[in-house]
Tab-separated table of C-alpha atoms in Angstrom:
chain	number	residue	atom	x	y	z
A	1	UNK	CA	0.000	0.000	0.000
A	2	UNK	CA	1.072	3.495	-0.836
A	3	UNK	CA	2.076	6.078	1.787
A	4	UNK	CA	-1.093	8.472	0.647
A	5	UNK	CA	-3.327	5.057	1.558
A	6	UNK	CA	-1.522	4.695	4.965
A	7	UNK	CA	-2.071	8.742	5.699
A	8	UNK	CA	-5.671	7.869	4.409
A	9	UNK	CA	-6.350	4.972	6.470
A	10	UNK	CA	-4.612	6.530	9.484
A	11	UNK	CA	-7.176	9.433	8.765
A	12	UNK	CA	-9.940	7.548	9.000
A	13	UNK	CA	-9.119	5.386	12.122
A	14	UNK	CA	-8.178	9.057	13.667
A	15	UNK	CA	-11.311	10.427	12.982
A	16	UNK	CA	-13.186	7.321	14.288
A	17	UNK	CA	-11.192	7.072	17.495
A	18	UNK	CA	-12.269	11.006	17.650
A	19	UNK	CA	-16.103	10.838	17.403
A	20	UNK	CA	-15.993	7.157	19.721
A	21	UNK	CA	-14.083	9.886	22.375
A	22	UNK	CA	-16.854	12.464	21.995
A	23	UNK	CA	-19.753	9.810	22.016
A	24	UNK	CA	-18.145	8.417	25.681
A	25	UNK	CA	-18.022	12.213	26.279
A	26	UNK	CA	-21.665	13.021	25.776
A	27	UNK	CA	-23.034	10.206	27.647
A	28	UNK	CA	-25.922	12.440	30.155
A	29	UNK	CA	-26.706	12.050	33.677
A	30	UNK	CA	-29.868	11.414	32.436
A	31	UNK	CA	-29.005	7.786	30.722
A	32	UNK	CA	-26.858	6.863	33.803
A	33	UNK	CA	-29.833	7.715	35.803
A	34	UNK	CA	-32.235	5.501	33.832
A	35	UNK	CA	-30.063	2.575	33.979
A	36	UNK	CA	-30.233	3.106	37.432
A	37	UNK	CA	-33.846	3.381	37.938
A	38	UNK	CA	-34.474	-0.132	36.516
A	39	UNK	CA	-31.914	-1.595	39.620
A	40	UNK	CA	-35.475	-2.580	42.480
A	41	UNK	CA	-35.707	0.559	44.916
A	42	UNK	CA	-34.846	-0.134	48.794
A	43	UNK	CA	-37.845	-1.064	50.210
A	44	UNK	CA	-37.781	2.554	52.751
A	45	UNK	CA	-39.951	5.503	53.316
A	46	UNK	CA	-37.385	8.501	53.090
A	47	UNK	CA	-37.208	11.805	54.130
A	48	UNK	CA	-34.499	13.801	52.759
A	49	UNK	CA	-32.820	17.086	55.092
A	50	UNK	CA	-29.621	19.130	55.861
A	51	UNK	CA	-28.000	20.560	52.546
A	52	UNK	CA	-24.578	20.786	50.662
A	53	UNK	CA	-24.311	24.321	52.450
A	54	UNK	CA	-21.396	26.378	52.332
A	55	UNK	CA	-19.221	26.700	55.072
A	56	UNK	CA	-18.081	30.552	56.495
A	57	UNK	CA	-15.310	31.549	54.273
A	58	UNK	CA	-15.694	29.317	51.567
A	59	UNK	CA	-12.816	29.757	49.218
A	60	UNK	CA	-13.850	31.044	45.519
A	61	UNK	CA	-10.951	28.620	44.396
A	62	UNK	CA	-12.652	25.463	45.831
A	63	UNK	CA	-14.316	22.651	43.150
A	64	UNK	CA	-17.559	23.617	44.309
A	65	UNK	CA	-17.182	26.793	46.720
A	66	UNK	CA	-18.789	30.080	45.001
A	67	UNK	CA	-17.632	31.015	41.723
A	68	UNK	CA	-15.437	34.495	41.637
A	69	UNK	CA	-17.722	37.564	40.805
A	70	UNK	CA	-20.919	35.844	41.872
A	71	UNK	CA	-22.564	36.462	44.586
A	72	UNK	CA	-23.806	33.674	47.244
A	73	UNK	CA	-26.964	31.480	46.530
A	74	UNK	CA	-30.193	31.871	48.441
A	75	UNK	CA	-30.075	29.159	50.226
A	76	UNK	CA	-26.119	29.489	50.989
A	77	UNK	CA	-26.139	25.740	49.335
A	78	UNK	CA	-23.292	24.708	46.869
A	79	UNK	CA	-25.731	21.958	45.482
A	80	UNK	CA	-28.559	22.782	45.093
A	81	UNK	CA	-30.992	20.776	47.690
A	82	UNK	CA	-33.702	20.133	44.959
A	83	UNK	CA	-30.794	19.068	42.268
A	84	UNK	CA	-30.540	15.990	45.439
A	85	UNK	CA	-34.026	15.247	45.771
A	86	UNK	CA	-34.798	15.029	42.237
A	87	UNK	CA	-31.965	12.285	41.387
A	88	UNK	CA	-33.034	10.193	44.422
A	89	UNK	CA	-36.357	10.361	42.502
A	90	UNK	CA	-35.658	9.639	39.193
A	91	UNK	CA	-33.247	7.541	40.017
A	92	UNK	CA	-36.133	5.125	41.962
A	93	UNK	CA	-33.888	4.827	44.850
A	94	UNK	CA	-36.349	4.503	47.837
A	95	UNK	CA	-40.590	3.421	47.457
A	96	UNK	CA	-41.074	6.888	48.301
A	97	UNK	CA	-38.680	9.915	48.845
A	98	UNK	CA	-39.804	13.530	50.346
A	99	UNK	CA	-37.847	16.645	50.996
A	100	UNK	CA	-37.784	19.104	53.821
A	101	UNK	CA	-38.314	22.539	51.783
A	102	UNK	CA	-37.412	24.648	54.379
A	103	UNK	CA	-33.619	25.762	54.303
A	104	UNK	CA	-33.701	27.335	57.627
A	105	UNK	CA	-34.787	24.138	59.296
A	106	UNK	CA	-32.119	22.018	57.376
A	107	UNK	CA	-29.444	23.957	58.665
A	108	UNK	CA	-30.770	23.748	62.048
A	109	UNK	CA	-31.125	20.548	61.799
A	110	UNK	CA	-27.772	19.490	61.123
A	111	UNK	CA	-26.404	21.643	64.427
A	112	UNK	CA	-28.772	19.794	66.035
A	113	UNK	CA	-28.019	16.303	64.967
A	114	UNK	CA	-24.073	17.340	65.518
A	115	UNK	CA	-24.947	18.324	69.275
A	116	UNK	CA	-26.886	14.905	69.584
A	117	UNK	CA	-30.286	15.447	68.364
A	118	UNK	CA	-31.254	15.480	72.676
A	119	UNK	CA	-33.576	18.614	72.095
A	120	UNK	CA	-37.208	18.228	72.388
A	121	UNK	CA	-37.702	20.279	68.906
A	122	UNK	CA	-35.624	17.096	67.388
A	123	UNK	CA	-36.950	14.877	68.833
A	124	UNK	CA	-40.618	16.385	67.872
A	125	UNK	CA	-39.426	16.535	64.416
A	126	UNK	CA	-39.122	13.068	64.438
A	127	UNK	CA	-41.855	11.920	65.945
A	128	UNK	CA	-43.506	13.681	63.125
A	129	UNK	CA	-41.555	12.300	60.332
A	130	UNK	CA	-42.623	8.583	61.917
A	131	UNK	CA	-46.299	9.656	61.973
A	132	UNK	CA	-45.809	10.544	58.228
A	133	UNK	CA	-44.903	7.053	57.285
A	134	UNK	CA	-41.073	7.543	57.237
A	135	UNK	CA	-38.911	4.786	57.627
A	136	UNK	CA	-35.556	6.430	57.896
A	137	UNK	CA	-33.795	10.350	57.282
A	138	UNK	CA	-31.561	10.769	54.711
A	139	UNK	CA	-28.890	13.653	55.916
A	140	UNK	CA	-26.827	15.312	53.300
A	141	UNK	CA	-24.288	16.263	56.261
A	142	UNK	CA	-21.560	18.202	55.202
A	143	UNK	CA	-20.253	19.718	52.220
A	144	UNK	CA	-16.020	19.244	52.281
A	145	UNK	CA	-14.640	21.496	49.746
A	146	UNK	CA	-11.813	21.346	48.043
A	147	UNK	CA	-8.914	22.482	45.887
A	148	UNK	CA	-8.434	20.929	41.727
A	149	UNK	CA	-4.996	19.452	41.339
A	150	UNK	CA	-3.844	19.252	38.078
A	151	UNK	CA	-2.277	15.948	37.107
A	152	UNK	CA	-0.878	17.309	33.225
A	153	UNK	CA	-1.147	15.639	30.216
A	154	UNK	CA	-2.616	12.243	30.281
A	155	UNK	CA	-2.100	8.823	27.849
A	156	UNK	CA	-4.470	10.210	25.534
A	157	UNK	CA	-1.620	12.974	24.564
A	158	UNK	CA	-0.489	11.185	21.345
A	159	UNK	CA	-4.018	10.686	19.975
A	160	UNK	CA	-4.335	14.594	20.537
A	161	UNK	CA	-0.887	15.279	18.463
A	162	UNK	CA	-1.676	12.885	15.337
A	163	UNK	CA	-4.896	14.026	15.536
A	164	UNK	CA	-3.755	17.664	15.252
A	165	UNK	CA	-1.524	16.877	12.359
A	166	UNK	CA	-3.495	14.778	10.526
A	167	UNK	CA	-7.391	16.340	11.093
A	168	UNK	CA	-6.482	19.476	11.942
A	169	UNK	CA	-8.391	19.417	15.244
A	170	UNK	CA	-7.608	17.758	18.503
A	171	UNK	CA	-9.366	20.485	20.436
A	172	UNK	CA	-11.663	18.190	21.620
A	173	UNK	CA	-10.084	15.458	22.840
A	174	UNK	CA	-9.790	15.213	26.457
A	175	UNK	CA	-5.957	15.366	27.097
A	176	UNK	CA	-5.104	16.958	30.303
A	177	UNK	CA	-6.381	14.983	33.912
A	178	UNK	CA	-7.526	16.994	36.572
A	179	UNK	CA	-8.714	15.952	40.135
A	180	UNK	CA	-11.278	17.829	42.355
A	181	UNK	CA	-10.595	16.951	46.684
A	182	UNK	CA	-14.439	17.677	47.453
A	183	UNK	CA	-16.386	15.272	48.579
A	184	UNK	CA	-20.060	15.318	50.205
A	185	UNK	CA	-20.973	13.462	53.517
A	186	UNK	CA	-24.614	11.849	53.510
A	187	UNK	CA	-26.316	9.436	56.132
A	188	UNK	CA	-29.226	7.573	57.216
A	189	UNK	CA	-30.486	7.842	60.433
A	190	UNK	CA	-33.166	5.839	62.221
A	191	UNK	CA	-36.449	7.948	63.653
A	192	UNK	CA	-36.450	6.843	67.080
A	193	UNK	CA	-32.963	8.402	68.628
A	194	UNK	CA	-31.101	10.155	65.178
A	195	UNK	CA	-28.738	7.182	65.332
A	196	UNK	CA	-26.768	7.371	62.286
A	197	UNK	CA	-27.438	3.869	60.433
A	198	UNK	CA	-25.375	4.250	57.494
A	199	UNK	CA	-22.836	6.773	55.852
A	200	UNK	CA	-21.292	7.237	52.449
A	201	UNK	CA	-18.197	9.551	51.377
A	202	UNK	CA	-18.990	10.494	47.843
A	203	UNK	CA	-16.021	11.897	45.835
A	204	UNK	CA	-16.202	13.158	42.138
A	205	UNK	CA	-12.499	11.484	41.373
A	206	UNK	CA	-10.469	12.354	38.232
A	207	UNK	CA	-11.557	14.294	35.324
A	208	UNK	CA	-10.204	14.310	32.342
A	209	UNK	CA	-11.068	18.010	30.212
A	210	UNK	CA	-10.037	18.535	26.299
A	211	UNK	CA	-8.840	22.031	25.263
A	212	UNK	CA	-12.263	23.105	24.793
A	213	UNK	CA	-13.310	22.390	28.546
A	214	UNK	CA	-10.528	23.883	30.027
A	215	UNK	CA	-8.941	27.174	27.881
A	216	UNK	CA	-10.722	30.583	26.351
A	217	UNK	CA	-11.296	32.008	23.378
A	218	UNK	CA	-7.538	32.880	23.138
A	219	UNK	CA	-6.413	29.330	23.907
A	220	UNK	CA	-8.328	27.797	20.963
A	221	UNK	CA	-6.380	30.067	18.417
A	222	UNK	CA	-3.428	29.062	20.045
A	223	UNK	CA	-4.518	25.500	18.812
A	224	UNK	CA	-3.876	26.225	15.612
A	225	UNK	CA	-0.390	26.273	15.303
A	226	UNK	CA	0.329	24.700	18.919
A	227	UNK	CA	-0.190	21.257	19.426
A	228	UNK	CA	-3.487	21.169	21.664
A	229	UNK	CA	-1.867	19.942	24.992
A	230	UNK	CA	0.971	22.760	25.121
A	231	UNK	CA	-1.482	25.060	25.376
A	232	UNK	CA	-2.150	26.253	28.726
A	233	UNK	CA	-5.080	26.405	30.985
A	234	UNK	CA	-7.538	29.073	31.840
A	235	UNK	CA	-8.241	29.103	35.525
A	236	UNK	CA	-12.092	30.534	35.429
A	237	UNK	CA	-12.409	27.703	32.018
A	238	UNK	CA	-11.005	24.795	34.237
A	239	UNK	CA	-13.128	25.654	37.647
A	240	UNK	CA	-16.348	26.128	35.633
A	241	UNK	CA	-15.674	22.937	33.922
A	242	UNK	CA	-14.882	20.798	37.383
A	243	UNK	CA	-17.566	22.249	39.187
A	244	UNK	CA	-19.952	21.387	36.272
A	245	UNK	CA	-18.607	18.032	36.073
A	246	UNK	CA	-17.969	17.351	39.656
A	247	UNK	CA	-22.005	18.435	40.814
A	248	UNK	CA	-23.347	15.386	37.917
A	249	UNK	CA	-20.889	12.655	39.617
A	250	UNK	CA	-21.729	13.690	43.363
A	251	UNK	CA	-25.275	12.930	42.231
A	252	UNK	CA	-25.128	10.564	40.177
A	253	UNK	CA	-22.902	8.617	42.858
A	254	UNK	CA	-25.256	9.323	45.064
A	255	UNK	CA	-27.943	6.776	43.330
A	256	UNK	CA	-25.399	4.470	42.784
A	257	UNK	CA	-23.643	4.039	46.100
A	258	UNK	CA	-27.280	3.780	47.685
A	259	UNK	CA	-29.092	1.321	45.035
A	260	UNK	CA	-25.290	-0.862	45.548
A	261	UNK	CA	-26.155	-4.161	46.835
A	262	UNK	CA	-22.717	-3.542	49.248
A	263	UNK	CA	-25.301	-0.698	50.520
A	264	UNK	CA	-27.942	-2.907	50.421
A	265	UNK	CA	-26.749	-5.511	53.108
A	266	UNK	CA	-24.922	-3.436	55.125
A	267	UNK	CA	-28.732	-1.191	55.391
A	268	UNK	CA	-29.987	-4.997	56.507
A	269	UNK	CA	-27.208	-5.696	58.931
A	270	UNK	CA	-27.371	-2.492	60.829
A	271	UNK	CA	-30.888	-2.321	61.727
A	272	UNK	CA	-32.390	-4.209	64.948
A	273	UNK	CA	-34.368	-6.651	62.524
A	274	UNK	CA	-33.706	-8.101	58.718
A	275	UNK	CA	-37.285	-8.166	56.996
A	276	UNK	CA	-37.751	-10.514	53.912
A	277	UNK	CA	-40.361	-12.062	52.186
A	278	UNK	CA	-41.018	-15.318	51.377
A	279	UNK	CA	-43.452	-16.539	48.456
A	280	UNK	CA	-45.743	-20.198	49.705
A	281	UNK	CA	-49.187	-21.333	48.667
A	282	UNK	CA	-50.717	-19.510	51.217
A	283	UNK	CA	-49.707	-16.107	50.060
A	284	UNK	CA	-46.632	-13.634	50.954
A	285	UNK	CA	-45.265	-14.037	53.893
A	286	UNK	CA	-42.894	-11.817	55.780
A	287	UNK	CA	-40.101	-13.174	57.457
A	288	UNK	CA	-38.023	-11.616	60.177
A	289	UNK	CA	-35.058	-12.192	61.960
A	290	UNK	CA	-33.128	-10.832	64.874
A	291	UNK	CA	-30.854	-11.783	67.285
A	292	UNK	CA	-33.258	-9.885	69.937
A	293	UNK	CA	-36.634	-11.084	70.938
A	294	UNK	CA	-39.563	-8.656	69.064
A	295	UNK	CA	-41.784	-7.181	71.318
A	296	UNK	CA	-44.220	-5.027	68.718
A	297	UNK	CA	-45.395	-5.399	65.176
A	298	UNK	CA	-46.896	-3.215	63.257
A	299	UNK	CA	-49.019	-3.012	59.613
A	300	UNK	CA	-50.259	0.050	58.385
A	301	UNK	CA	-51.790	0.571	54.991
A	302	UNK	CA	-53.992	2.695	53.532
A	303	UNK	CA	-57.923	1.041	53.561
A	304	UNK	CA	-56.349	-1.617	55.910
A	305	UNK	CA	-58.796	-2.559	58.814
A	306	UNK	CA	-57.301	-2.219	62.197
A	307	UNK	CA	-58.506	-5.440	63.131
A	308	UNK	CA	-56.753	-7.050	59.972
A	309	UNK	CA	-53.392	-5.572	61.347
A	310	UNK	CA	-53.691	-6.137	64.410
A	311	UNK	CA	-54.323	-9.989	64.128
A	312	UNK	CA	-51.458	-9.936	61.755
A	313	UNK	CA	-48.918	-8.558	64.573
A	314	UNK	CA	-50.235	-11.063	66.882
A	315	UNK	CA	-49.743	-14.093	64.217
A	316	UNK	CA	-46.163	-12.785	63.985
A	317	UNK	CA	-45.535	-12.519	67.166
A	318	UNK	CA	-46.948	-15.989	67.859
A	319	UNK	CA	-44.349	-17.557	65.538
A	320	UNK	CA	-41.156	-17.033	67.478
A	321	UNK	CA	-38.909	-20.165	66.565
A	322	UNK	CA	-34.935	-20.009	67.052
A	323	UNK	CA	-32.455	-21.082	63.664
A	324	UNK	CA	-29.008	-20.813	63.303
A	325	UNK	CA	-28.674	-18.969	66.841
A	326	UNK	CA	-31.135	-16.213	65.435
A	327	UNK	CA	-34.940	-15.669	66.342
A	328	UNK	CA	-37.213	-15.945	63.437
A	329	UNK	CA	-40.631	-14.599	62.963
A	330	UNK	CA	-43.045	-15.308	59.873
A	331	UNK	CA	-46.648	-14.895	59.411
A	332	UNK	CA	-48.507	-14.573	55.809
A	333	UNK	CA	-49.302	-11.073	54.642
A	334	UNK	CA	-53.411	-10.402	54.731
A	335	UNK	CA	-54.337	-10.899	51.235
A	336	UNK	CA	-56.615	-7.950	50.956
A	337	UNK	CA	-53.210	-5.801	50.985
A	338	UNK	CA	-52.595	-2.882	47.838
A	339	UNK	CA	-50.439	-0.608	46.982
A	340	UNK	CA	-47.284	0.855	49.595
A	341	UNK	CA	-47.449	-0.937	52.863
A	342	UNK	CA	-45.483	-0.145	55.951
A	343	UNK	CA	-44.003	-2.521	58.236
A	344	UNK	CA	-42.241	-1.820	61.764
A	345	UNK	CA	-41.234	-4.476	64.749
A	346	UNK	CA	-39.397	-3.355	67.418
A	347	UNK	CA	-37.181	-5.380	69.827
A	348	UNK	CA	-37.446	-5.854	73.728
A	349	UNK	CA	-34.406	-3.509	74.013
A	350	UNK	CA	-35.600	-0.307	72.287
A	351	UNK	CA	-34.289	-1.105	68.505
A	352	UNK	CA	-36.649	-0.670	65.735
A	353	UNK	CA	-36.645	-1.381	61.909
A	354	UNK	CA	-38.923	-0.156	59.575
A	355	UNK	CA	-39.829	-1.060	56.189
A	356	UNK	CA	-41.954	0.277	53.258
A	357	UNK	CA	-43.004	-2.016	50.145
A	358	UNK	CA	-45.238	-2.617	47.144
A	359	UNK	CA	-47.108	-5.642	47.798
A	360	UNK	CA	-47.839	-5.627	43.827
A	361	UNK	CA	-43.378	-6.075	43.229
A	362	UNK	CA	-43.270	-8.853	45.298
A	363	UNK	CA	-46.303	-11.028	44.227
């Protein structure tokens, strides 16, 4: 083959590897999201507080602190609270997910937890949240901002360069690695005492920007006669870009850490009580198991005759039976049961678990 066919085929596998690059690149929050959603939802009743909120003094330099020239947010929130709420939504991660609209009360709320959530407002609060049919609290705790560290040109530098010579462009290939310290502390706490039941550390990790992402208007003419990765970075280009990107992976993380099935079982193995469900000729039945004995059951559903739950509790609390060292309960689900159902046992020592489920996903 001639050199002019090598340039050409070189050309062509160039300009392929080019628009595969950009189609990784463009992949949306959205698409992760709905791959997500189609993972089964933990079977919990959530109520979502505190806030991403910026600290006093918040550097303008930080990944996600406030951008130079602009002035703070309403709600003094890096991310914003409703960004949260709505990816825990469409991302089906709980049966049923609420928010706590009021920013005032967040904030509070966090101070409050911190000092031991003792008060009698807090513990108000969530006596209210369990009359509501909440399971659990979902905290976003603390916001820990942090500086970008640039990492310089990455292995995708010689795809930039033959790319540059032999397309012309190269612009657009992400070539330089950059690496944003925030992170974002979130728990789940359980609605008797504010005991934390669960935590994650969710960190954005390396990013990897192409010359568009991270230079000005100035920087791309440079690009013409400078291979793409000499030319150097624009501070305000680079921060906008790591914020931008940094906000989608916090959240989308945030869906994926909690819909994990690591998250799943440690959820189960931290509570007083594991609740499953077992399948038989008789019906559903629910199964639970606990190394303490259960001293109260409870059903609640909407339409559900109180005398219907209550004869359930007592046919679950009938069927204590010990295996493997563990106490076991089981009794079969009233059939009459639709739609979102609630169930919470508690154990002789104060510890509760609490449930919420579609009886129509597990027929």
């Amino acid at each position: 083959m001639s050199s002019t066919g090598h340039t050409r085929g070189l050309r062509r596998y160039l300009a392929a590897t080019l628009l595969a690059m950009l189609a990784c690149g463009c992949v949306s929050p959205t698409n992760e999201l709905r791959g997500l959603a189609e993972r089964p939802p933990l079977d919990r009743a959530v109520l979502v507080s505190g806030g991403a909120f910026f600290a006093e003094g918040a550097e303008e330099r930080g990944t996600v602190g406030r951008p130079r020239g602009e002035g703070p947010s309403p709600s003094g929130e890096a991310i914003p609270f409703g960004s949260i709420v709505d990816v825990l939504e469409r991302g089906a991660v709980f049966q049923r997910v609420v928010a706590d609209d009021d920013p005032a009360h967040r904030r509070l709320l966090l101070e409050q937890l911190d000092q031991g959530a003792t008060s009698a407002e807090v513990r108000e609060f969530f006596q209210g949240a369990r009359d509501d049919g909440f399971d659990l609290l979902l905290v976003i705790e603390e916001l820990q901002d942090g500086p970008i560290e640039r990492q310089g040109i990455n292995g995708r530098g010689p795809v930039t360069f033959a790319t540059w010579i032999l397309l012309g462009v190269g612009a657009f290939i992400p070539d330089h690695t950059f690496e944003s310290r925030s992170a974002v502390r979130i728990s789940l706490r359980e609605l008797q005492t504010g005991r934390e039941v669960d935590s994650l550390l969710l960190l954005p990790g390396p990013i990897d920007l192409a010359l568009t992402e991270r230079t000005d208007v100035l920087g791309l003419v440079m690009s013409v006669v400078v291979p793409p990765f000499w030319v150097g970075d624009d501070d305000d280009a680079v921060v906008r870009s790591i914020r931008e990107i940094s906000q989608r992976r916090l959240l989308v993380s945030l869906v994926r850490e909690l819909k994990s099935d690591v998250r799943r079982r440690r959820l189960g193995e931290r509570e007083a009580a594991a609740l499953t469900f077992e399948r038989g000729p008789d019906g559903l039945t629910l199964v639970v198991e606990s190394r303490e004995a259960i001293s109260v059951a409870r059903l609640v559903a909407a339409g559900l005759d109180e005398e219907v739950a209550r004869s359930f509790a007592s046919r679950l609390l009938a069927s204590r039976s010990i295996e493997a060292g563990r106490l076991r309960y089981a009794a079969t689900l009233p059939p009459e049961l639709r739609g979102r159902v609630q169930v919470r046992v508690g154990t002789l020592r104060g510890g509760i678990t609490s449930s919420t489920f579609r009886v129509e996903g597990l027929r």
